[in-house]
Amino acid sequence: MPQLLEAFRQVTEASAFAGGPFVARFEAEFAAFCDTRYALGVGSGTDALWLSLLALGVGPGDEVITAPNSFMATAEAISLCGARPVFVDIDEQTYTMNPALLEAAITLRTQAIIPVHIFGQMADMDPILAIGRRYGTPVVEDACQAHGAKYKGRGAGGLGVAGCFSFYPGKNLGAFGEAGAVITDEPELRSKIQMLRDHGQAAKFVHSAIGWNARMDGIQAAVLSLKLARLEASNEARRAHARLYNELLEGIPGVVRPNEAAHNVHVYHIYAIRVQNRDEVLQRMSAGGVNCGIHYPVPIHLQKAYGFLGIKPGSFPITERCAKEFLSLPMYAELRPEQIDKVVQTLKESLQG
Ligand SMILES: Cc1ncc(COP(=O)(O)O)c(C=O)c1O
């Protein structure tokens, strides 16, 4: 708390509220953490995805491939560019894009591929990147739930041409409000995003493109610098909680535990199990004093907003089945073992009815 108050004082004294030196410092720190050349602070994870696609030239008439098992923002960013989201079903073990289904979704209109590192586990990137290379299609990682996650030793966001992060307060690295970032090694992409996030300005009051106001606030950057220093420790705490959950849930009939692929370091933004009769189990858990979540009850392709795509139920069977069964158990770094125990006891009772 004293550190936070001191950070607020510094930002206030410098009047560095929008953009400015605290944002530049956080960008340098986050780029170093992700082992990329550049990080660009923006207003949210949605901005990060949208501006990355815009900077890559995605526009009306284009298609962008992603997974339907994600938060709405992944597809929204595609639509905001005027492009059409095209979905590929997920793998039943990791709940991320199934690379075996990707190639069939590529058309002459495909301009980008967005794998989503859902729940804190990275998608199977090597085959996705290989397909991207073969078709000359850039891969943009939605790493909004995967700060610090790893795939074969490589950090989330650093494998594609751009990696997009959300610092929404509930994330593994959360701000005190809305914030996001794009990481990239590409100088051209960096300068385009820098311009687009700031009204298309190439220099003060010189506008080379129509952009938007998607700058990061100085206060958010100062908070994020402080919290970044603790990210690895809090991810480790989440991983320890996941191990305890896994142990306690072992052998409970009807419970599918999350699966960590051998080549992944999962950071458990969400610890999602799968159960039958999920909605009743959720209600009983709540009555027993344990609040759980559902991520996400309706897959993106079945949301009313995407009704115009005309995608019928049954089109992505793994995503649709999982959406009926997912139950997110409490997960945050400060959880205590006795709380995890209580969650598991309540779950056992809730499963019995
Ligand atoms: C997978 C995914 N993509 C994109 C976003 C959008 O991020 P934000 O809420 O910061 O705009 C989120 C945030 O919840 C997310 O979980």
mmCIF file of C-alpha atoms and ligand atoms in Angstrom:
data_model
loop_
_atom_site.group_PDB
_atom_site.id
_atom_site.type_symbol
_atom_site.label_atom_id
_atom_site.label_comp_id
_atom_site.label_asym_id
_atom_site.label_seq_id
_atom_site.Cartn_x
_atom_site.Cartn_y
_atom_site.Cartn_z
ATOM 1 C CA MET A 1 0.000 0.000 0.000
ATOM 2 C CA PRO A 2 2.693 2.644 0.815
ATOM 3 C CA GLN A 3 4.345 1.768 -2.515
ATOM 4 C CA LEU A 4 1.078 2.328 -4.362
ATOM 5 C CA LEU A 5 0.465 5.661 -2.630
ATOM 6 C CA GLU A 6 4.007 6.738 -3.488
ATOM 7 C CA ALA A 7 3.424 5.740 -7.146
ATOM 8 C CA PHE A 8 0.183 7.783 -7.229
ATOM 9 C CA ARG A 9 2.040 10.751 -5.728
ATOM 10 C CA GLN A 10 4.761 10.545 -8.373
ATOM 11 C CA VAL A 11 2.283 10.346 -11.273
ATOM 12 C CA THR A 12 0.293 13.247 -9.829
ATOM 13 C CA GLU A 13 3.368 15.392 -9.255
ATOM 14 C CA ALA A 14 4.498 14.810 -12.843
ATOM 15 C CA SER A 15 0.929 15.307 -14.184
ATOM 16 C CA ALA A 16 1.690 12.243 -16.285
ATOM 17 C CA PHE A 17 -1.880 10.984 -16.516
ATOM 18 C CA ALA A 18 -2.176 9.898 -20.165
ATOM 19 C CA GLY A 19 0.854 8.267 -21.769
ATOM 20 C CA GLY A 20 4.128 9.790 -20.533
ATOM 21 C CA PRO A 21 7.182 8.533 -18.628
ATOM 22 C CA PHE A 22 5.403 5.991 -16.385
ATOM 23 C CA VAL A 23 3.917 4.311 -19.441
ATOM 24 C CA ALA A 24 7.327 4.341 -21.177
ATOM 25 C CA ARG A 25 8.914 2.757 -18.094
ATOM 26 C CA PHE A 26 6.289 0.028 -17.865
ATOM 27 C CA GLU A 27 6.607 -0.663 -21.605
ATOM 28 C CA ALA A 28 10.356 -1.202 -21.226
ATOM 29 C CA GLU A 29 9.833 -3.461 -18.193
ATOM 30 C CA PHE A 30 7.080 -5.503 -19.831
ATOM 31 C CA ALA A 31 9.065 -5.928 -23.063
ATOM 32 C CA ALA A 32 12.003 -7.195 -20.963
ATOM 33 C CA PHE A 33 9.700 -9.561 -19.058
ATOM 34 C CA CYS A 34 8.284 -10.940 -22.328
ATOM 35 C CA ASP A 35 11.688 -10.964 -24.009
ATOM 36 C CA THR A 36 10.492 -8.910 -26.981
ATOM 37 C CA ARG A 37 11.877 -5.710 -28.474
ATOM 38 C CA TYR A 38 8.807 -3.595 -27.892
ATOM 39 C CA ALA A 39 5.754 -3.333 -25.669
ATOM 40 C CA LEU A 40 3.070 -0.748 -26.347
ATOM 41 C CA GLY A 41 0.700 0.300 -23.602
ATOM 42 C CA VAL A 42 -2.903 0.720 -24.748
ATOM 43 C CA GLY A 43 -6.283 1.225 -23.141
ATOM 44 C CA SER A 44 -7.407 -2.419 -22.892
ATOM 45 C CA GLY A 45 -6.869 -5.929 -24.231
ATOM 46 C CA THR A 46 -9.595 -5.245 -26.789
ATOM 47 C CA ASP A 47 -7.625 -2.219 -28.031
ATOM 48 C CA ALA A 48 -4.479 -4.363 -28.183
ATOM 49 C CA LEU A 49 -6.163 -6.928 -30.454
ATOM 50 C CA TRP A 50 -7.983 -4.372 -32.574
ATOM 51 C CA LEU A 51 -4.971 -2.109 -33.151
ATOM 52 C CA SER A 52 -2.708 -5.096 -33.930
ATOM 53 C CA LEU A 53 -5.115 -6.242 -36.630
ATOM 54 C CA LEU A 54 -5.542 -2.698 -38.010
ATOM 55 C CA ALA A 55 -1.765 -2.243 -38.090
ATOM 56 C CA LEU A 56 -1.477 -5.499 -40.046
ATOM 57 C CA GLY A 57 -3.892 -4.046 -42.592
ATOM 58 C CA VAL A 58 -6.939 -6.179 -41.748
ATOM 59 C CA GLY A 59 -10.071 -4.545 -43.140
ATOM 60 C CA PRO A 60 -13.493 -5.044 -44.736
ATOM 61 C CA GLY A 61 -13.806 -8.206 -46.798
ATOM 62 C CA ASP A 62 -11.038 -9.977 -44.868
ATOM 63 C CA GLU A 63 -11.350 -13.022 -42.638
ATOM 64 C CA VAL A 64 -9.521 -13.658 -39.382
ATOM 65 C CA ILE A 65 -9.474 -17.135 -37.862
ATOM 66 C CA THR A 66 -9.851 -17.622 -34.120
ATOM 67 C CA ALA A 67 -11.362 -19.990 -31.533
ATOM 68 C CA PRO A 68 -15.017 -19.741 -30.453
ATOM 69 C CA ASN A 69 -14.061 -20.614 -26.870
ATOM 70 C CA SER A 70 -12.975 -17.146 -25.839
ATOM 71 C CA PHE A 71 -14.230 -13.913 -24.390
ATOM 72 C CA MET A 72 -16.311 -11.942 -26.894
ATOM 73 C CA ALA A 73 -13.540 -9.318 -27.296
ATOM 74 C CA THR A 74 -11.408 -11.601 -29.488
ATOM 75 C CA ALA A 75 -14.076 -11.685 -32.197
ATOM 76 C CA GLU A 76 -15.154 -8.084 -31.566
ATOM 77 C CA ALA A 77 -11.653 -6.857 -32.402
ATOM 78 C CA ILE A 78 -11.940 -8.634 -35.768
ATOM 79 C CA SER A 79 -15.368 -7.136 -36.417
ATOM 80 C CA LEU A 80 -14.182 -3.640 -35.413
ATOM 81 C CA CYS A 81 -11.748 -3.814 -38.352
ATOM 82 C CA GLY A 82 -14.670 -4.610 -40.644
ATOM 83 C CA ALA A 83 -13.436 -8.189 -41.090
ATOM 84 C CA ARG A 84 -15.282 -11.444 -40.477
ATOM 85 C CA PRO A 85 -14.398 -13.847 -37.676
ATOM 86 C CA VAL A 86 -13.980 -17.460 -38.793
ATOM 87 C CA PHE A 87 -13.924 -20.061 -36.045
ATOM 88 C CA VAL A 88 -11.974 -23.263 -35.559
ATOM 89 C CA ASP A 89 -13.009 -25.685 -32.817
ATOM 90 C CA ILE A 90 -10.825 -26.342 -29.778
ATOM 91 C CA ASP A 91 -8.789 -29.288 -28.611
ATOM 92 C CA GLU A 92 -10.595 -31.148 -25.822
ATOM 93 C CA GLN A 93 -7.489 -31.418 -23.626
ATOM 94 C CA THR A 94 -6.243 -27.809 -23.614
ATOM 95 C CA TYR A 95 -9.430 -25.968 -24.701
ATOM 96 C CA THR A 96 -7.310 -23.958 -27.175
ATOM 97 C CA MET A 97 -7.515 -23.841 -31.003
ATOM 98 C CA ASN A 98 -7.121 -27.312 -32.530
ATOM 99 C CA PRO A 99 -4.302 -26.901 -35.085
ATOM 100 C CA ALA A 100 -5.484 -30.006 -36.968
ATOM 101 C CA LEU A 101 -8.631 -28.087 -37.981
ATOM 102 C CA LEU A 102 -6.934 -24.813 -38.861
ATOM 103 C CA GLU A 103 -5.821 -25.363 -42.433
ATOM 104 C CA ALA A 104 -9.334 -26.219 -43.622
ATOM 105 C CA ALA A 105 -10.529 -22.800 -42.425
ATOM 106 C CA ILE A 106 -7.993 -20.823 -44.465
ATOM 107 C CA THR A 107 -9.292 -19.069 -47.585
ATOM 108 C CA LEU A 108 -7.924 -16.443 -49.962
ATOM 109 C CA ARG A 109 -9.486 -13.835 -47.667
ATOM 110 C CA THR A 110 -7.690 -14.970 -44.505
ATOM 111 C CA GLN A 111 -5.537 -12.107 -43.223
ATOM 112 C CA ALA A 112 -4.619 -13.264 -39.713
ATOM 113 C CA ILE A 113 -4.905 -16.120 -37.223
ATOM 114 C CA ILE A 114 -5.597 -15.438 -33.535
ATOM 115 C CA PRO A 115 -4.957 -18.392 -31.219
ATOM 116 C CA VAL A 116 -6.325 -17.684 -27.736
ATOM 117 C CA HIS A 117 -4.277 -18.822 -24.738
ATOM 118 C CA ILE A 118 -7.408 -19.539 -22.789
ATOM 119 C CA PHE A 119 -7.514 -19.854 -18.973
ATOM 120 C CA GLY A 120 -3.731 -19.268 -18.792
ATOM 121 C CA GLN A 121 -2.538 -22.086 -21.046
ATOM 122 C CA MET A 122 -0.936 -21.414 -24.416
ATOM 123 C CA ALA A 123 -2.304 -22.886 -27.630
ATOM 124 C CA ASP A 124 -0.207 -25.457 -29.500
ATOM 125 C CA MET A 125 1.779 -22.753 -31.266
ATOM 126 C CA ASP A 126 4.297 -24.668 -33.432
ATOM 127 C CA PRO A 127 1.763 -26.163 -35.870
ATOM 128 C CA ILE A 128 -0.244 -22.911 -35.869
ATOM 129 C CA LEU A 129 2.872 -20.865 -36.690
ATOM 130 C CA ALA A 130 3.875 -23.398 -39.368
ATOM 131 C CA ILE A 131 0.489 -23.055 -41.086
ATOM 132 C CA GLY A 132 0.734 -19.255 -40.777
ATOM 133 C CA ARG A 133 4.165 -19.324 -42.443
ATOM 134 C CA ARG A 134 2.993 -21.659 -45.203
ATOM 135 C CA TYR A 135 0.140 -19.324 -46.161
ATOM 136 C CA GLY A 136 1.957 -16.061 -45.394
ATOM 137 C CA THR A 137 -0.677 -15.311 -42.741
ATOM 138 C CA PRO A 138 0.422 -13.449 -39.585
ATOM 139 C CA VAL A 139 -0.353 -15.005 -36.208
ATOM 140 C CA VAL A 140 -1.498 -12.603 -33.461
ATOM 141 C CA GLU A 141 -1.623 -14.169 -29.998
ATOM 142 C CA ASP A 142 -4.516 -13.396 -27.689
ATOM 143 C CA ALA A 143 -2.511 -13.633 -24.471
ATOM 144 C CA CYS A 144 -5.075 -11.656 -22.454
ATOM 145 C CA GLN A 145 -5.372 -14.529 -19.941
ATOM 146 C CA ALA A 146 -1.789 -15.782 -20.119
ATOM 147 C CA HIS A 147 0.691 -13.324 -18.575
ATOM 148 C CA GLY A 148 3.872 -15.292 -17.968
ATOM 149 C CA ALA A 149 2.608 -18.579 -19.465
ATOM 150 C CA LYS A 150 5.124 -20.592 -21.482
ATOM 151 C CA TYR A 151 5.137 -22.912 -24.503
ATOM 152 C CA LYS A 152 8.296 -25.000 -24.943
ATOM 153 C CA GLY A 153 10.149 -22.423 -22.852
ATOM 154 C CA ARG A 154 8.900 -19.443 -24.876
ATOM 155 C CA GLY A 155 6.729 -16.779 -23.279
ATOM 156 C CA ALA A 156 3.109 -16.021 -24.195
ATOM 157 C CA GLY A 157 2.734 -13.269 -26.752
ATOM 158 C CA GLY A 158 6.284 -13.499 -28.074
ATOM 159 C CA LEU A 159 5.796 -16.227 -30.689
ATOM 160 C CA GLY A 160 3.467 -14.553 -33.167
ATOM 161 C CA VAL A 161 4.020 -11.272 -34.979
ATOM 162 C CA ALA A 162 2.196 -9.579 -32.075
ATOM 163 C CA GLY A 163 0.990 -10.633 -28.626
ATOM 164 C CA CYS A 164 -1.975 -8.941 -26.973
ATOM 165 C CA PHE A 165 -2.495 -8.574 -23.235
ATOM 166 C CA SER A 166 -5.294 -7.309 -21.024
ATOM 167 C CA PHE A 167 -4.550 -5.815 -17.620
ATOM 168 C CA TYR A 168 -8.194 -5.806 -16.531
ATOM 169 C CA PRO A 169 -8.133 -5.829 -12.705
ATOM 170 C CA GLY A 170 -8.978 -9.539 -12.380
ATOM 171 C CA LYS A 171 -6.118 -10.704 -14.639
ATOM 172 C CA ASN A 172 -2.917 -12.354 -13.367
ATOM 173 C CA LEU A 173 -1.347 -8.944 -13.984
ATOM 174 C CA GLY A 174 -4.158 -6.493 -13.267
ATOM 175 C CA ALA A 175 -4.252 -2.689 -13.241
ATOM 176 C CA PHE A 176 -6.458 -0.408 -11.145
ATOM 177 C CA GLY A 177 -8.845 -0.047 -14.055
ATOM 178 C CA GLU A 178 -8.647 -0.736 -17.782
ATOM 179 C CA ALA A 179 -5.336 -1.242 -19.558
ATOM 180 C CA GLY A 180 -3.670 -3.484 -22.127
ATOM 181 C CA ALA A 181 -0.498 -3.931 -24.178
ATOM 182 C CA VAL A 182 0.802 -5.251 -27.479
ATOM 183 C CA ILE A 183 4.239 -6.835 -27.616
ATOM 184 C CA THR A 184 6.148 -7.236 -30.870
ATOM 185 C CA ASP A 185 9.622 -7.488 -32.368
ATOM 186 C CA GLU A 186 8.583 -5.672 -35.555
ATOM 187 C CA PRO A 187 9.586 -1.963 -35.747
ATOM 188 C CA GLU A 188 6.982 -1.227 -38.429
ATOM 189 C CA LEU A 189 4.140 -2.741 -36.434
ATOM 190 C CA ARG A 190 5.323 -0.854 -33.383
ATOM 191 C CA SER A 191 5.255 2.536 -35.105
ATOM 192 C CA LYS A 192 1.852 1.877 -36.673
ATOM 193 C CA ILE A 193 0.325 0.929 -33.312
ATOM 194 C CA GLN A 194 1.995 3.925 -31.626
ATOM 195 C CA MET A 195 0.317 6.132 -34.188
ATOM 196 C CA LEU A 196 -3.084 4.413 -34.182
ATOM 197 C CA ARG A 197 -3.396 4.473 -30.377
ATOM 198 C CA ASP A 198 -2.898 8.241 -30.444
ATOM 199 C CA HIS A 199 -5.364 9.535 -33.088
ATOM 200 C CA GLY A 200 -3.106 8.553 -35.959
ATOM 201 C CA GLN A 201 -0.602 11.255 -34.980
ATOM 202 C CA ALA A 202 2.835 10.977 -36.549
ATOM 203 C CA ALA A 203 3.827 14.203 -34.734
ATOM 204 C CA LYS A 204 1.814 16.549 -32.523
ATOM 205 C CA PHE A 205 -1.322 17.603 -34.439
ATOM 206 C CA VAL A 206 -0.059 15.931 -37.593
ATOM 207 C CA HIS A 207 -2.457 13.063 -38.325
ATOM 208 C CA SER A 208 -1.290 10.530 -40.904
ATOM 209 C CA ALA A 209 -4.131 8.090 -40.324
ATOM 210 C CA ILE A 210 -7.512 7.902 -38.654
ATOM 211 C CA GLY A 211 -6.784 6.292 -35.327
ATOM 212 C CA TRP A 212 -8.410 6.373 -31.936
ATOM 213 C CA ASN A 213 -7.685 7.301 -28.345
ATOM 214 C CA ALA A 214 -6.313 4.015 -27.006
ATOM 215 C CA ARG A 215 -3.521 5.310 -24.788
ATOM 216 C CA MET A 216 -2.591 3.795 -21.452
ATOM 217 C CA ASP A 217 -3.026 5.942 -18.313
ATOM 218 C CA GLY A 218 0.059 6.883 -16.277
ATOM 219 C CA ILE A 219 -1.586 5.670 -13.054
ATOM 220 C CA GLN A 220 -2.234 2.244 -14.574
ATOM 221 C CA ALA A 221 1.362 2.019 -15.804
ATOM 222 C CA ALA A 222 2.738 2.915 -12.361
ATOM 223 C CA VAL A 223 0.539 0.266 -10.702
ATOM 224 C CA LEU A 224 1.499 -2.301 -13.338
ATOM 225 C CA SER A 225 5.233 -1.660 -12.809
ATOM 226 C CA LEU A 226 4.800 -2.457 -9.128
ATOM 227 C CA LYS A 227 2.684 -5.544 -9.765
ATOM 228 C CA LEU A 228 4.879 -6.864 -12.594
ATOM 229 C CA ALA A 229 7.665 -7.358 -10.066
ATOM 230 C CA ARG A 230 5.376 -9.860 -8.261
ATOM 231 C CA LEU A 231 3.883 -11.606 -11.280
ATOM 232 C CA GLU A 232 6.146 -14.647 -11.264
ATOM 233 C CA ALA A 233 5.569 -15.263 -7.558
ATOM 234 C CA SER A 234 1.807 -14.914 -7.904
ATOM 235 C CA ASN A 235 1.765 -17.209 -10.956
ATOM 236 C CA GLU A 236 3.728 -19.755 -8.900
ATOM 237 C CA ALA A 237 1.141 -19.443 -6.129
ATOM 238 C CA ARG A 238 -1.662 -20.096 -8.638
ATOM 239 C CA ARG A 239 0.218 -23.133 -9.959
ATOM 240 C CA ALA A 240 0.578 -24.486 -6.419
ATOM 241 C CA HIS A 241 -3.167 -23.998 -5.841
ATOM 242 C CA ALA A 242 -3.865 -25.843 -9.104
ATOM 243 C CA ARG A 243 -1.675 -28.750 -7.970
ATOM 244 C CA LEU A 244 -3.597 -28.956 -4.692
ATOM 245 C CA TYR A 245 -6.959 -28.799 -6.494
ATOM 246 C CA ASN A 246 -5.748 -31.529 -8.885
ATOM 247 C CA GLU A 247 -4.713 -33.719 -5.975
ATOM 248 C CA LEU A 248 -7.940 -33.267 -4.020
ATOM 249 C CA LEU A 249 -10.137 -33.730 -7.098
ATOM 250 C CA GLU A 250 -8.392 -36.883 -8.261
ATOM 251 C CA GLY A 251 -10.753 -39.800 -8.620
ATOM 252 C CA ILE A 252 -13.959 -37.845 -7.966
ATOM 253 C CA PRO A 253 -16.448 -39.356 -10.417
ATOM 254 C CA GLY A 254 -17.780 -36.927 -13.002
ATOM 255 C CA VAL A 255 -15.079 -34.290 -12.561
ATOM 256 C CA VAL A 256 -12.738 -33.512 -15.472
ATOM 257 C CA ARG A 257 -9.705 -31.634 -14.200
ATOM 258 C CA PRO A 258 -7.740 -29.140 -16.328
ATOM 259 C CA ASN A 259 -4.988 -30.675 -18.401
ATOM 260 C CA GLU A 260 -1.589 -29.021 -18.628
ATOM 261 C CA ALA A 261 0.120 -30.010 -21.894
ATOM 262 C CA ALA A 262 3.626 -31.391 -21.314
ATOM 263 C CA HIS A 263 5.282 -28.508 -23.158
ATOM 264 C CA ASN A 264 3.288 -25.786 -21.377
ATOM 265 C CA VAL A 265 3.586 -23.735 -18.213
ATOM 266 C CA HIS A 266 -0.057 -22.970 -17.402
ATOM 267 C CA VAL A 267 -0.592 -19.881 -15.226
ATOM 268 C CA TYR A 268 -4.163 -20.727 -14.187
ATOM 269 C CA HIS A 269 -5.857 -17.407 -14.747
ATOM 270 C CA ILE A 270 -8.901 -19.643 -14.472
ATOM 271 C CA TYR A 271 -9.054 -23.115 -12.940
ATOM 272 C CA ALA A 272 -11.918 -24.651 -14.917
ATOM 273 C CA ILE A 273 -13.179 -28.154 -14.289
ATOM 274 C CA ARG A 274 -15.932 -29.876 -16.267
ATOM 275 C CA VAL A 275 -19.011 -31.460 -14.697
ATOM 276 C CA GLN A 276 -22.403 -32.714 -15.868
ATOM 277 C CA ASN A 277 -25.484 -30.774 -14.685
ATOM 278 C CA ARG A 278 -23.184 -27.787 -14.287
ATOM 279 C CA ASP A 279 -25.892 -25.216 -13.588
ATOM 280 C CA GLU A 280 -27.327 -27.206 -10.660
ATOM 281 C CA VAL A 281 -23.852 -27.868 -9.293
ATOM 282 C CA LEU A 282 -23.104 -24.148 -9.546
ATOM 283 C CA GLN A 283 -26.259 -23.284 -7.628
ATOM 284 C CA ARG A 284 -25.539 -25.810 -4.888
ATOM 285 C CA MET A 285 -21.955 -24.526 -4.602
ATOM 286 C CA SER A 286 -23.304 -21.010 -4.190
ATOM 287 C CA ALA A 287 -25.799 -22.188 -1.536
ATOM 288 C CA GLY A 288 -22.851 -23.866 0.213
ATOM 289 C CA GLY A 289 -21.003 -20.536 0.316
ATOM 290 C CA VAL A 290 -18.638 -21.051 -2.633
ATOM 291 C CA ASN A 291 -19.028 -18.718 -5.594
ATOM 292 C CA CYS A 292 -17.893 -20.188 -8.886
ATOM 293 C CA GLY A 293 -17.880 -18.748 -12.397
ATOM 294 C CA ILE A 294 -18.571 -19.938 -15.925
ATOM 295 C CA HIS A 295 -16.120 -19.051 -18.671
ATOM 296 C CA TYR A 296 -18.039 -18.894 -20.954
ATOM 297 C CA PRO A 297 -21.661 -20.052 -20.898
ATOM 298 C CA VAL A 298 -22.359 -19.167 -24.561
ATOM 299 C CA PRO A 299 -19.631 -19.664 -27.185
ATOM 300 C CA ILE A 300 -18.990 -16.636 -29.385
ATOM 301 C CA HIS A 301 -20.482 -18.140 -32.558
ATOM 302 C CA LEU A 302 -23.819 -18.660 -30.749
ATOM 303 C CA GLN A 303 -24.010 -15.149 -29.286
ATOM 304 C CA LYS A 304 -26.915 -13.060 -30.575
ATOM 305 C CA ALA A 305 -24.452 -10.422 -31.769
ATOM 306 C CA TYR A 306 -23.016 -12.960 -34.222
ATOM 307 C CA GLY A 307 -26.366 -14.312 -35.370
ATOM 308 C CA PHE A 308 -25.707 -12.652 -38.740
ATOM 309 C CA LEU A 309 -22.917 -15.172 -39.382
ATOM 310 C CA GLY A 310 -25.602 -17.860 -39.556
ATOM 311 C CA ILE A 311 -23.512 -20.469 -37.720
ATOM 312 C CA LYS A 312 -25.789 -23.267 -36.473
ATOM 313 C CA PRO A 313 -25.553 -24.937 -33.046
ATOM 314 C CA GLY A 314 -23.492 -28.114 -33.423
ATOM 315 C CA SER A 315 -20.929 -26.455 -35.718
ATOM 316 C CA PHE A 316 -18.194 -26.534 -33.061
ATOM 317 C CA PRO A 317 -19.127 -29.527 -30.915
ATOM 318 C CA ILE A 318 -16.177 -29.528 -28.502
ATOM 319 C CA THR A 319 -16.559 -25.837 -27.690
ATOM 320 C CA GLU A 320 -20.329 -26.226 -27.298
ATOM 321 C CA ARG A 321 -20.063 -29.264 -25.029
ATOM 322 C CA CYS A 322 -17.387 -27.632 -22.882
ATOM 323 C CA ALA A 323 -19.460 -24.445 -22.565
ATOM 324 C CA LYS A 324 -22.221 -26.553 -20.960
ATOM 325 C CA GLU A 325 -19.784 -28.257 -18.578
ATOM 326 C CA PHE A 326 -17.186 -25.641 -17.584
ATOM 327 C CA LEU A 327 -17.168 -24.594 -13.954
ATOM 328 C CA SER A 328 -14.476 -22.165 -12.789
ATOM 329 C CA LEU A 329 -13.431 -22.815 -9.198
ATOM 330 C CA PRO A 330 -12.084 -19.941 -7.062
ATOM 331 C CA MET A 331 -8.517 -19.133 -8.144
ATOM 332 C CA TYR A 332 -6.330 -16.257 -7.034
ATOM 333 C CA ALA A 333 -2.820 -16.048 -5.639
ATOM 334 C CA GLU A 334 -3.939 -15.337 -2.053
ATOM 335 C CA LEU A 335 -6.111 -18.495 -1.741
ATOM 336 C CA ARG A 336 -5.252 -20.600 1.295
ATOM 337 C CA PRO A 337 -5.077 -24.422 1.325
ATOM 338 C CA GLU A 338 -7.977 -24.644 3.790
ATOM 339 C CA GLN A 339 -10.119 -22.579 1.396
ATOM 340 C CA ILE A 340 -9.282 -24.968 -1.447
ATOM 341 C CA ASP A 341 -10.230 -27.831 0.840
ATOM 342 C CA LYS A 342 -13.583 -26.210 1.568
ATOM 343 C CA VAL A 343 -14.212 -25.669 -2.176
ATOM 344 C CA VAL A 344 -13.527 -29.339 -2.887
ATOM 345 C CA GLN A 345 -15.698 -30.537 0.023
ATOM 346 C CA THR A 346 -18.549 -28.298 -1.156
ATOM 347 C CA LEU A 347 -18.087 -29.578 -4.711
ATOM 348 C CA LYS A 348 -18.311 -33.192 -3.543
ATOM 349 C CA GLU A 349 -21.572 -32.453 -1.731
ATOM 350 C CA SER A 350 -22.913 -30.434 -4.669
ATOM 351 C CA LEU A 351 -22.231 -33.269 -7.090
ATOM 352 C CA GLN A 352 -24.277 -35.625 -4.928
ATOM 353 C CA GLY A 353 -27.287 -33.296 -5.021
HETATM 354 C C1 LIG B 1 -9.239 -13.951 -23.986
HETATM 355 C C2 LIG B 1 -9.506 -12.481 -23.860
HETATM 356 N N1 LIG B 1 -9.358 -11.700 -24.929
HETATM 357 C C3 LIG B 1 -9.564 -10.361 -24.868
HETATM 358 C C4 LIG B 1 -9.958 -9.757 -23.697
HETATM 359 C C5 LIG B 1 -10.225 -8.283 -23.682
HETATM 360 O O1 LIG B 1 -9.481 -7.575 -22.751
HETATM 361 P P1 LIG B 1 -10.054 -6.227 -22.088
HETATM 362 O O2 LIG B 1 -11.183 -6.591 -21.193
HETATM 363 O O3 LIG B 1 -8.887 -5.643 -21.359
HETATM 364 O O4 LIG B 1 -10.485 -5.353 -23.210
HETATM 365 C C6 LIG B 1 -10.106 -10.530 -22.543
HETATM 366 C C7 LIG B 1 -10.508 -9.913 -21.268
HETATM 367 O O5 LIG B 1 -11.265 -10.399 -20.499
HETATM 368 C C8 LIG B 1 -9.888 -11.930 -22.627
HETATM 369 O O6 LIG B 1 -10.048 -12.722 -21.555
#
